[in-house]
XYZ file of C-alpha atoms in Angstrom:
741
model
C 79.248 -94.708 37.976
C 80.978 -92.372 40.365
C 83.768 -90.108 39.257
C 85.989 -88.157 41.634
C 88.728 -86.291 39.869
C 87.813 -82.801 38.619
C 87.483 -80.017 41.162
C 84.041 -78.626 40.213
C 82.044 -76.989 42.937
C 78.484 -78.244 43.013
C 75.080 -78.453 44.640
C 72.763 -80.682 42.670
C 69.057 -80.402 41.772
C 67.461 -83.700 40.871
C 65.890 -83.981 37.450
C 63.937 -87.132 38.019
C 64.331 -88.030 41.617
C 66.385 -88.045 44.780
C 67.224 -91.004 46.914
C 68.662 -90.749 50.393
C 71.319 -93.245 51.310
C 73.120 -93.312 54.628
C 76.858 -93.782 54.760
C 78.984 -96.363 56.463
C 81.508 -94.735 58.740
C 84.429 -96.000 56.685
C 82.985 -94.447 53.541
C 82.547 -91.191 55.401
C 86.170 -91.253 56.535
C 87.386 -92.180 53.069
C 85.524 -89.299 51.497
C 86.838 -86.894 54.093
C 90.378 -88.020 53.258
C 89.679 -87.645 49.568
C 88.389 -84.159 50.208
C 91.519 -83.263 52.136
C 93.761 -84.551 49.341
C 91.742 -82.638 46.796
C 92.051 -79.433 48.816
C 95.825 -79.824 48.810
C 96.026 -80.646 45.135
C 93.661 -77.997 43.854
C 94.737 -74.521 44.870
C 92.111 -72.972 42.680
C 88.594 -74.045 43.550
C 86.058 -73.857 40.766
C 84.053 -70.656 40.776
C 80.679 -72.026 39.863
C 77.898 -74.388 40.812
C 77.142 -77.228 38.449
C 74.032 -79.096 37.426
C 70.944 -79.153 39.699
C 70.326 -78.274 43.287
C 69.063 -80.926 45.678
C 66.855 -80.431 48.678
C 68.459 -83.436 50.298
C 70.066 -81.288 52.946
C 68.101 -81.585 56.121
C 68.239 -80.595 59.746
C 68.068 -82.876 62.740
C 67.476 -81.214 66.088
C 69.348 -82.871 68.881
C 68.790 -80.661 71.890
C 70.736 -77.460 71.224
C 73.019 -78.907 68.556
C 71.723 -78.918 65.012
C 73.384 -81.501 62.848
C 73.387 -81.582 59.110
C 74.269 -84.313 56.741
C 74.550 -84.088 53.026
C 73.403 -87.493 51.858
C 74.149 -89.450 48.740
C 72.473 -87.780 45.810
C 71.630 -89.866 42.826
C 71.070 -87.882 39.679
C 69.290 -89.172 36.623
C 70.725 -87.498 33.556
C 68.610 -87.090 30.458
C 70.379 -89.263 27.922
C 69.496 -91.866 25.365
C 69.544 -94.727 27.842
C 68.577 -92.670 30.886
C 71.549 -94.020 32.821
C 71.850 -93.298 36.519
C 75.063 -91.939 37.908
C 76.167 -91.714 41.484
C 77.317 -88.124 41.300
C 78.081 -86.874 44.757
C 78.689 -88.715 48.016
C 79.669 -86.535 50.916
C 79.123 -86.808 54.637
C 79.087 -83.728 56.802
C 78.314 -83.976 60.502
C 78.011 -81.674 63.483
C 78.287 -78.399 61.613
C 77.429 -75.441 63.838
C 76.887 -73.060 60.980
C 75.067 -73.857 57.790
C 77.469 -71.686 55.830
C 80.243 -74.070 56.868
C 78.375 -76.817 55.057
C 78.061 -74.625 51.999
C 81.740 -73.702 52.074
C 82.555 -77.399 52.385
C 80.426 -78.245 49.365
C 81.773 -75.326 47.407
C 85.230 -76.899 47.326
C 84.323 -80.544 46.784
C 85.877 -81.954 43.617
C 83.682 -84.241 41.511
C 83.714 -85.311 37.902
C 81.001 -84.560 35.410
C 80.232 -87.774 33.514
C 80.629 -87.555 29.777
C 76.975 -87.236 28.815
C 75.040 -84.891 26.571
C 72.819 -82.224 28.149
C 70.190 -80.423 26.139
C 68.870 -77.971 28.698
C 68.041 -74.477 27.630
C 68.156 -71.394 29.813
C 64.372 -71.615 30.098
C 64.631 -75.172 31.431
C 67.209 -74.123 33.992
C 65.165 -71.210 35.326
C 62.637 -73.260 37.364
C 65.452 -74.912 39.282
C 67.049 -71.553 39.931
C 63.775 -70.229 41.331
C 63.397 -73.411 43.373
C 66.843 -72.990 44.865
C 66.527 -69.306 45.644
C 62.866 -69.194 46.558
C 61.102 -72.272 47.837
C 63.761 -73.527 50.215
C 64.818 -70.020 51.318
C 68.349 -71.193 51.900
C 70.977 -68.801 53.256
C 72.957 -69.207 50.066
C 71.215 -68.586 46.747
C 72.518 -70.878 44.085
C 72.096 -70.652 40.344
C 73.441 -73.091 37.838
C 73.982 -73.245 34.112
C 74.595 -76.234 31.872
C 76.696 -76.676 28.805
C 76.457 -79.400 26.210
C 79.839 -81.093 26.329
C 79.508 -82.444 22.824
C 78.203 -79.385 20.990
C 79.943 -76.613 22.925
C 76.574 -75.078 23.742
C 78.457 -72.748 26.070
C 79.642 -70.691 23.118
C 76.098 -69.907 22.017
C 74.930 -68.777 25.437
C 75.065 -65.028 25.988
C 77.795 -64.198 28.479
C 75.251 -62.253 30.496
C 73.563 -65.550 31.394
C 76.588 -66.483 33.483
C 76.584 -63.203 35.311
C 72.902 -63.582 36.211
C 73.526 -66.780 38.101
C 75.647 -66.291 41.169
C 76.224 -67.372 44.731
C 75.614 -64.735 47.329
C 75.439 -65.380 51.050
C 73.171 -63.196 53.132
C 76.103 -61.549 54.841
C 78.135 -61.268 51.653
C 80.882 -63.632 52.714
C 81.450 -65.002 49.270
C 80.191 -64.592 45.742
C 81.060 -65.835 42.307
C 79.919 -64.432 39.049
C 81.132 -66.519 36.139
C 81.690 -70.081 35.008
C 83.997 -71.879 32.668
C 82.897 -75.500 32.895
C 83.759 -76.662 29.424
C 87.477 -76.043 29.703
C 87.776 -77.838 33.030
C 85.789 -80.814 31.753
C 87.796 -81.050 28.567
C 91.062 -80.968 30.466
C 90.163 -83.715 32.883
C 87.381 -85.907 31.524
C 89.114 -86.352 28.190
C 92.849 -86.149 27.546
C 93.228 -83.554 24.879
C 96.530 -84.086 23.124
C 96.022 -80.946 21.090
C 95.838 -78.937 24.287
C 98.968 -80.671 25.581
C 100.866 -79.575 22.482
C 99.669 -76.012 22.942
C 100.597 -76.045 26.623
C 104.103 -77.307 26.042
C 104.579 -74.717 23.292
C 103.495 -72.028 25.741
C 105.772 -73.517 28.381
C 108.729 -73.379 25.980
C 107.934 -69.773 25.121
C 107.880 -68.684 28.760
C 110.913 -70.816 29.634
C 112.987 -69.212 26.885
C 111.855 -65.817 28.161
C 113.006 -66.899 31.664
C 109.461 -66.550 33.014
C 109.792 -69.823 34.877
C 106.630 -69.476 36.958
C 104.413 -69.273 33.883
C 106.460 -71.935 32.116
C 105.932 -74.280 35.052
C 102.161 -73.780 34.918
C 101.952 -74.767 31.250
C 104.455 -77.604 31.526
C 102.471 -79.069 34.420
C 99.249 -78.946 32.417
C 100.925 -80.710 29.510
C 102.571 -83.264 31.814
C 99.291 -84.071 33.524
C 97.800 -84.594 30.068
C 100.454 -87.248 29.440
C 103.301 -85.348 27.775
C 106.528 -86.916 29.078
C 108.826 -84.156 27.802
C 106.772 -81.610 29.732
C 107.195 -83.717 32.882
C 110.963 -83.625 32.350
C 110.859 -79.832 32.113
C 108.824 -79.601 35.331
C 111.420 -81.771 37.072
C 114.249 -79.634 35.692
C 112.665 -76.413 36.961
C 112.275 -77.908 40.446
C 115.784 -79.394 40.383
C 117.458 -76.146 39.387
C 115.207 -73.947 41.523
C 114.225 -71.759 38.581
C 111.856 -69.119 39.894
C 111.512 -70.977 43.191
C 113.419 -72.750 45.926
C 115.295 -75.810 44.680
C 113.310 -78.994 45.412
C 115.114 -82.209 44.471
C 112.375 -84.440 45.896
C 109.697 -82.801 43.752
C 112.053 -82.973 40.776
C 112.397 -86.738 41.175
C 108.608 -87.111 41.206
C 108.303 -85.433 37.812
C 111.405 -87.113 36.376
C 109.854 -90.445 37.282
C 106.648 -89.499 35.476
C 108.692 -88.561 32.413
C 110.856 -91.675 32.610
C 107.852 -93.965 32.898
C 106.418 -92.131 29.905
C 109.474 -93.107 27.865
C 111.223 -89.733 27.758
C 114.973 -90.346 27.468
C 115.974 -87.069 29.127
C 113.660 -87.860 32.026
C 115.280 -91.293 32.317
C 118.760 -89.752 32.366
C 117.764 -87.220 35.002
C 116.101 -89.872 37.153
C 119.210 -92.019 36.814
C 121.363 -89.056 37.816
C 119.189 -88.520 40.903
C 119.724 -92.132 41.966
C 123.441 -91.842 41.167
C 123.956 -88.739 43.309
C 121.263 -89.399 45.909
C 119.637 -86.013 45.336
C 115.922 -86.145 46.123
C 116.007 -89.917 46.531
C 118.092 -92.562 48.299
C 121.321 -93.217 46.386
C 120.957 -96.482 44.456
C 123.434 -97.412 41.713
C 121.260 -100.307 40.556
C 118.341 -97.964 39.907
C 120.675 -95.446 38.305
C 122.026 -98.134 35.987
C 118.493 -99.219 35.030
C 117.410 -95.745 33.978
C 120.689 -94.909 32.215
C 120.308 -98.130 30.242
C 116.760 -97.248 29.177
C 117.880 -93.814 27.988
C 120.964 -95.212 26.258
C 118.907 -97.787 24.381
C 116.852 -94.924 22.987
C 120.023 -93.404 21.566
C 120.424 -90.661 24.164
C 124.130 -89.740 24.162
C 124.111 -88.544 27.765
C 122.544 -91.815 28.852
C 125.161 -93.704 26.844
C 127.998 -91.774 28.495
C 126.574 -92.419 31.942
C 126.132 -96.101 31.154
C 129.782 -96.264 30.108
C 130.788 -94.799 33.472
C 128.693 -97.396 35.300
C 130.380 -100.239 33.395
C 133.834 -98.708 33.701
C 133.762 -98.468 37.480
C 131.330 -101.253 38.289
C 128.560 -99.058 39.673
C 125.288 -101.015 39.747
C 126.731 -103.623 37.377
C 129.799 -105.856 37.124
C 132.854 -103.862 36.051
C 133.383 -104.283 32.304
C 135.775 -101.886 30.567
C 135.050 -103.399 27.151
C 131.370 -102.626 27.582
C 132.318 -99.151 28.794
C 134.261 -98.547 25.574
C 131.241 -99.664 23.544
C 128.936 -97.108 25.172
C 131.532 -94.305 25.140
C 131.871 -94.940 21.409
C 128.105 -94.734 20.858
C 128.011 -91.378 22.637
C 131.143 -90.147 20.852
C 129.745 -91.095 17.445
C 126.788 -88.824 18.172
C 129.109 -85.905 18.804
C 129.161 -85.997 22.611
C 132.344 -84.200 23.702
C 132.161 -86.054 27.020
C 131.970 -89.407 25.239
C 134.771 -88.418 22.868
C 137.083 -87.414 25.702
C 136.610 -90.576 27.723
C 136.783 -92.843 24.692
C 140.151 -91.200 24.005
C 141.185 -91.877 27.592
C 140.311 -95.549 27.186
C 142.467 -95.723 24.027
C 145.315 -93.833 25.666
C 145.502 -96.227 28.600
C 144.363 -99.415 26.922
C 141.333 -99.778 29.144
C 138.833 -102.166 27.550
C 140.497 -101.735 24.169
C 143.962 -102.189 22.690
C 146.104 -99.202 23.524
C 146.316 -96.785 20.610
C 147.716 -93.324 21.283
C 147.010 -92.208 17.719
C 143.339 -93.089 18.116
C 143.357 -91.417 21.521
C 144.697 -88.215 19.988
C 142.018 -88.342 17.291
C 139.195 -88.502 19.828
C 140.810 -85.942 22.138
C 141.000 -83.625 19.138
C 137.300 -84.103 18.361
C 136.389 -83.188 21.935
C 138.821 -80.257 21.935
C 137.310 -78.953 18.698
C 134.054 -78.582 20.631
C 135.796 -76.582 23.330
C 136.051 -79.404 25.891
C 138.715 -77.980 28.205
C 140.007 -81.272 29.603
C 140.627 -82.508 26.068
C 142.519 -79.329 25.196
C 144.755 -79.787 28.238
C 145.236 -83.481 27.528
C 146.473 -82.751 24.001
C 149.057 -80.378 25.468
C 150.246 -83.085 27.860
C 150.435 -85.719 25.133
C 152.499 -83.448 22.942
C 155.218 -83.520 25.619
C 155.078 -87.207 26.636
C 158.504 -88.474 27.788
C 159.942 -91.954 27.408
C 162.528 -93.865 29.403
C 165.943 -93.889 27.747
C 166.598 -97.454 28.871
C 163.464 -99.299 27.852
C 161.545 -97.080 25.490
C 158.440 -97.408 27.659
C 156.420 -94.374 28.619
C 155.736 -93.534 32.213
C 152.072 -94.308 31.553
C 153.046 -97.809 30.453
C 154.975 -98.316 33.682
C 151.955 -97.085 35.582
C 149.694 -99.564 33.804
C 152.123 -102.408 34.563
C 152.178 -101.319 38.206
C 148.378 -101.292 38.301
C 148.289 -104.827 36.922
C 150.734 -106.080 39.548
C 148.790 -104.267 42.249
C 145.488 -105.804 41.138
C 147.139 -109.234 41.250
C 148.376 -108.406 44.776
C 152.023 -108.605 43.728
C 152.770 -105.499 45.722
C 156.574 -105.677 45.558
C 156.551 -105.527 41.750
C 153.798 -102.914 41.846
C 155.959 -100.697 44.063
C 158.888 -101.098 41.681
C 156.921 -100.035 38.612
C 155.117 -97.210 40.393
C 158.536 -95.775 41.209
C 159.598 -96.183 37.582
C 156.505 -94.241 36.515
C 156.971 -91.552 39.178
C 158.985 -89.154 36.949
C 155.816 -88.758 34.915
C 154.555 -86.555 37.764
C 151.184 -88.259 38.049
C 149.417 -87.305 41.294
C 147.637 -90.646 41.420
C 150.921 -92.548 41.274
C 152.395 -90.393 44.032
C 149.338 -91.011 46.179
C 149.535 -94.781 45.618
C 153.185 -94.777 46.678
C 152.301 -92.732 49.744
C 149.587 -95.216 50.656
C 151.908 -98.211 50.233
C 154.512 -96.667 52.533
C 151.860 -95.539 55.004
C 150.145 -98.929 55.256
C 153.203 -101.112 54.717
C 151.937 -102.615 51.466
C 154.795 -104.300 49.569
C 157.295 -102.478 51.741
C 157.968 -101.818 55.414
C 155.707 -99.071 56.757
C 157.474 -95.713 56.792
C 155.335 -92.703 57.735
C 157.985 -90.141 56.781
C 158.353 -91.677 53.311
C 154.550 -91.756 53.035
C 154.397 -88.017 53.810
C 156.973 -87.352 51.078
C 154.851 -89.063 48.434
C 151.535 -87.702 49.714
C 152.982 -84.186 49.540
C 154.077 -84.712 45.937
C 150.585 -85.943 45.116
C 148.912 -83.070 46.940
C 151.094 -80.480 45.249
C 150.073 -81.923 41.886
C 146.490 -81.046 42.848
C 145.424 -84.672 43.346
C 142.517 -84.409 45.783
C 143.013 -87.780 47.495
C 146.671 -86.935 48.006
C 145.592 -83.619 49.528
C 143.200 -85.445 51.832
C 145.893 -87.902 52.907
C 148.307 -85.052 53.526
C 145.684 -83.504 55.797
C 145.263 -86.814 57.570
C 148.993 -87.105 58.263
C 149.025 -83.600 59.745
C 145.913 -84.258 61.820
C 147.327 -87.496 63.260
C 150.935 -86.336 63.461
C 152.161 -89.325 61.444
C 155.554 -88.845 59.825
C 155.306 -85.134 60.532
C 154.528 -82.847 63.473
C 150.821 -82.702 64.371
C 149.252 -79.493 63.055
C 145.457 -79.302 62.909
C 145.442 -75.966 61.091
C 147.701 -77.389 58.390
C 145.434 -80.448 58.235
C 142.456 -78.149 57.700
C 144.317 -76.366 54.921
C 144.856 -79.599 53.007
C 141.367 -80.927 53.739
C 139.981 -77.689 52.406
C 141.912 -78.060 49.141
C 140.508 -81.554 48.674
C 137.018 -80.442 49.645
C 137.192 -77.645 47.086
C 137.500 -80.335 44.429
C 134.430 -82.102 45.769
C 136.097 -84.855 47.801
C 133.422 -85.915 50.267
C 135.758 -87.435 52.867
C 137.534 -84.104 53.125
C 134.244 -82.263 53.555
C 133.272 -84.659 56.317
C 136.615 -84.145 58.000
C 136.199 -80.382 57.953
C 132.751 -80.672 59.500
C 134.050 -83.077 62.157
C 136.954 -80.837 63.106
C 134.562 -77.914 63.414
C 132.101 -79.949 65.520
C 134.835 -80.889 67.958
C 135.510 -77.240 68.651
C 138.536 -76.675 66.485
C 139.274 -72.974 66.563
C 139.069 -71.246 63.217
C 140.637 -67.901 62.521
C 138.534 -65.040 61.189
C 140.116 -65.628 57.816
C 139.146 -69.299 57.918
C 135.592 -68.464 58.939
C 135.298 -65.898 56.167
C 136.519 -68.499 53.709
C 133.730 -70.928 54.641
C 131.069 -68.230 54.771
C 132.053 -66.912 51.346
C 131.988 -70.420 49.928
C 128.598 -71.066 51.483
C 127.200 -67.811 50.099
C 128.464 -68.730 46.644
C 126.917 -72.197 46.802
C 123.646 -70.751 48.072
C 123.424 -68.287 45.184
C 123.997 -71.205 42.823
C 121.192 -73.060 44.644
C 123.605 -75.823 45.624
C 122.015 -75.949 49.056
C 123.710 -79.085 50.359
C 127.184 -77.667 49.822
C 126.062 -74.302 51.166
C 124.780 -75.897 54.359
C 127.985 -77.868 54.898
C 130.093 -74.727 54.708
C 127.687 -72.649 56.799
C 127.807 -75.390 59.452
C 131.587 -75.252 59.639
C 131.500 -71.513 60.256
C 128.457 -71.814 62.530
C 130.154 -74.393 64.734
C 133.075 -71.993 64.988
C 130.671 -69.423 66.470
C 129.856 -67.195 63.492
C 126.389 -65.687 64.082
C 125.798 -64.941 60.390
C 126.389 -68.590 59.490
C 124.297 -69.752 62.453
C 121.368 -67.687 61.209
C 121.699 -69.196 57.744
C 121.811 -72.721 59.150
C 118.611 -71.955 61.049
C 117.025 -70.577 57.885
C 117.939 -73.654 55.844
C 116.586 -76.075 58.442
C 113.339 -74.090 58.568
C 112.914 -74.011 54.802
C 114.220 -77.501 54.021
C 117.060 -76.214 51.853
C 119.724 -78.872 51.450
C 118.395 -80.777 54.435
C 115.164 -82.269 55.721
C 112.959 -79.649 57.379
C 113.622 -79.542 61.116
C 112.100 -76.693 63.121
C 113.843 -77.718 66.337
C 117.236 -77.456 64.637
C 116.143 -74.132 63.162
C 115.230 -72.890 66.635
C 118.544 -74.089 68.072
C 120.682 -72.303 65.492
C 118.616 -69.133 65.427
C 118.842 -68.936 69.209
C 122.646 -69.260 69.051
C 122.755 -66.523 66.436
C 120.298 -64.255 68.256
C 122.210 -64.571 71.505
C 125.223 -63.258 69.607
C 123.183 -60.215 68.576
C 122.067 -61.212 65.079
C 118.871 -59.256 64.340
C 117.778 -61.536 61.486
C 117.875 -64.489 63.867
C 115.826 -62.510 66.400
C 113.137 -61.998 63.794
C 113.298 -65.694 62.864
C 112.758 -66.651 66.506
C 109.693 -64.412 66.538
C 108.294 -66.308 63.555
C 108.985 -69.677 65.194
C 107.248 -68.645 68.423
C 104.315 -67.126 66.521
C 103.746 -70.242 64.422
C 104.685 -72.865 66.985
C 107.507 -74.257 64.867
C 110.029 -76.166 66.959
C 108.536 -74.579 70.087
C 105.091 -74.133 71.614
C 103.059 -71.237 70.239
C 103.864 -68.245 72.430
C 102.646 -64.937 71.016
C 104.054 -62.706 73.796
C 107.425 -64.389 73.238
C 107.078 -63.794 69.505
C 106.427 -60.106 70.187
C 109.472 -60.003 72.471
C 111.777 -61.285 69.729
C 110.185 -59.146 67.020
C 110.763 -56.137 69.270
C 114.421 -57.053 69.778
C 114.872 -57.384 66.034
C 112.981 -54.144 65.384
C 114.988 -52.201 67.946
C 118.136 -53.508 66.278
C 116.911 -51.950 63.037
C 115.818 -55.146 61.309
C 113.187 -54.279 58.700
C 111.423 -57.640 58.997
C 111.228 -57.339 62.760
C 109.762 -53.843 62.411
C 107.110 -55.018 59.977
C 106.217 -58.066 62.075
C 105.998 -56.020 65.265
C 103.666 -53.605 63.476
C 101.575 -56.535 62.302
C 101.272 -57.899 65.847
C 100.116 -54.491 67.109
C 97.645 -54.102 64.249
C 96.050 -57.487 64.901
C 96.400 -57.603 68.674
C 98.482 -60.775 68.629
C 100.512 -61.253 71.791
C 100.001 -57.591 72.643
C 97.115 -55.175 73.105
C 95.865 -53.993 69.728
C 97.246 -50.537 69.002
C 96.910 -49.125 65.491
C 99.000 -46.063 66.349
C 101.982 -48.210 67.363
C 101.372 -50.504 64.404
C 101.528 -47.497 62.106
C 104.760 -46.280 63.717
C 106.507 -49.605 63.196
C 105.143 -49.953 59.662
C 106.560 -46.506 58.886
C 109.996 -47.565 60.148
C 109.887 -50.693 57.981
C 108.483 -48.790 54.995
C 111.381 -46.348 55.259
C 113.602 -49.381 54.648
C 111.537 -50.238 51.559
C 109.484 -53.065 53.046
C 106.725 -53.489 50.466
C 104.575 -55.389 52.983
C 104.805 -52.487 55.408
C 103.993 -50.018 52.639
C 100.921 -52.014 51.645
C 99.844 -52.251 55.293
C 100.146 -48.471 55.693
C 97.956 -48.104 52.630
C 95.319 -50.290 54.263
C 95.421 -48.266 57.486
C 94.650 -45.093 55.507
C 92.099 -46.961 53.387
C 90.193 -48.131 56.477
C 90.760 -44.960 58.477
C 91.976 -46.910 61.503
C 93.883 -44.690 63.923
C 94.059 -42.028 61.227
C 91.646 -40.004 59.152
C 90.473 -42.055 56.185
C 92.500 -40.864 53.223
C 92.206 -42.701 49.906
C 94.868 -40.522 48.283
C 97.337 -41.462 51.026
C 96.297 -45.100 50.699
C 96.980 -44.948 46.966
C 100.382 -43.401 47.613
C 101.454 -46.281 49.856
C 99.877 -48.965 47.676
C 101.811 -47.622 44.695
C 105.086 -47.766 46.607
C 104.373 -51.400 47.456
C 103.238 -52.219 43.924
C 106.356 -50.638 42.445
C 108.297 -53.343 44.277
C 106.066 -56.094 42.897
C 103.913 -56.511 46.004
C 100.727 -58.238 44.861
C 98.666 -56.856 47.763
C 99.579 -53.326 46.778
C 98.654 -54.129 43.173
C 95.336 -55.678 44.156
C 94.375 -52.773 46.386
C 95.146 -50.238 43.655
C 92.730 -52.240 41.544
C 90.069 -51.871 44.240
C 90.512 -48.110 44.382
C 90.086 -47.815 40.618
C 87.175 -50.246 40.489
C 85.110 -48.328 43.013
C 86.485 -44.868 42.372
C 87.898 -44.372 45.853
C 90.141 -41.302 45.727
C 90.480 -41.624 41.956
C 88.192 -41.473 38.952
C 86.502 -44.837 38.550
C 88.278 -46.716 35.769
C 87.538 -50.401 35.221
C 90.270 -50.765 32.608
C 92.842 -49.484 35.068
C 91.368 -51.693 37.793
C 91.656 -54.736 35.529
C 95.269 -53.834 34.745
C 96.243 -53.921 38.426
C 94.155 -57.007 39.192
C 95.912 -58.765 36.339
C 99.319 -57.937 37.790
C 98.309 -59.420 41.130
C 96.696 -62.419 39.431
C 99.906 -63.097 37.513
C 101.628 -63.421 40.872
C 99.125 -66.102 41.884
C 96.561 -64.127 43.894
C 93.226 -65.938 43.676
C 91.151 -62.919 44.743
C 92.605 -60.967 41.849
C 91.681 -63.733 39.405
C 88.122 -63.708 40.722
C 87.995 -59.930 40.352
C 89.035 -60.187 36.718
C 86.263 -62.692 36.119
C 83.756 -60.412 37.802
C 84.835 -57.613 35.485
C 84.573 -59.940 32.508
C 88.279 -59.528 31.712
């Protein structure tokens, strides 16, 4: 049996025997791919060796090149039936340095079969001596076992773990402790008890707004099969809590939750398909997931299902069915369901018209603070009736709608006009459309403008859009693009997509915007960005960017680079940053430096990167100053010069760049270009750490651990390592383990 899931670093000693098996090329390639996937999935590699070491690493001399291959190792575990397990199968070829092989093996994920081990420390010792002595390998490996069934780990003195370590001859890497049992329990066996603990921890951190820690625990619980936890992971990604918003990643976790039967996950997945956020818009899929949630009694799912039936999204239009689902949601206390059930009663959609019942449901929603219901009650309290027929304007409107649906446009026009005194923006817009298109009446653009204007002034977004269209085309009114933009903007502000598209199109075609107009779009974009509504932010930045605003151009470049509201596109990022930089934007200059340094959207060109960093730095940009210092310190694209690096770091540090402050600390720590000065290093590290810089925190820990410039204090060292570890630094986590903290 071969298992391949848990990331446990291992070199194996055979208990009973070793067999060498060559690999087929396809197996080799498959394993390499598996290794690559594992490396991406497991950020934290295990810090220990497992089981026994095998001598089945050999050298083949082929002229100058020495090739190594780690062959299939078959391990016989001591168990009742002495079963044989295929434990590790890795192919490594043409490695120029043996340590590369070891580093490769150190990160290979394998699974420990569920089998009882009864090895004592004394039994392990011979294999340790064999590994470190007889074969004289460059890396000394020691291994400890735990009994998975009896928790033997707990009875072993902790010092045993610290005795066994990896240490390369040149000190490249070392590990000093192991925690096998926890990893095995989490992955070999699903531990529902642990999942409950993890989700409880996730809730605690979420409520405290520590979203990074909450995400860690929710993920652990989700991967152990807890569907609610998967929903919470999706929510954190969707809302960008503690991170950049990621709708695609959110959908992945919502799907896991939905497939696990979680109603909230099903609603959120349905919403993603409905809006097309993180996935291709698909009303059929949205309907499917809303239905599953609704059938579980989820009121939000029921409300959404009602909407789908009401408007025929993903299912045949059925207002009666819509009423049924609105009622289910309303009966559970959903203010949304109550409001729209009232609307159905008020208008007689899918149910016999009953204004009294409508008022009752509006009141229930209003009692919960639902603003639309509060406003609707005010409107109903002043409903007018016609003195000649006793019919309300709403009744005339409904009659007009019925005639319109039956394509009796002449009668529809008549009743729409009768309902017009009710000042309904939708009615005005319909009349405007009929006059504009010649439906049921001779086309009359001027009359269309009259009705569209009434609709627009009532705040009806489609009427506002149509008013913009008439101005843009000069139909029934003098052509005025600026006035068209004004009306399009009003409609866009209410979320009307056609209006947003129109604004973007007008901007793309070079329509001149005033400074006031540009500021309007930039301010809107900034607001959307702060709310993490990246798609809307990008649309508004693009309008201003196309009008030549360098600030907006820089933001467009940033969003293309970081895949915010749009698919990542480095070439687009380069294009917009170049436009912005050419207008003198220092942030864009720094961004161009990054693109040239990393080869993103352009070929790697370090001298060019330095050129742009210098332009940004000379313009006073703190990031450009830090990056220019970094290039000088490392000799990238320029001759290495610690003195100049220090000068630029100091400029950036004066602007509170924590990275620059930490780098200055390191210069004094190493004594490069300056006299070594641990006190000065500590001073700069503290400035960086005070801003939450994990490198500054880690380096303070180093100074305390070894007593450099301060009294040696392992407790203080652990405190600073822990701060860095909490920010995700792996080296800090390893340090804490080395200190036994």
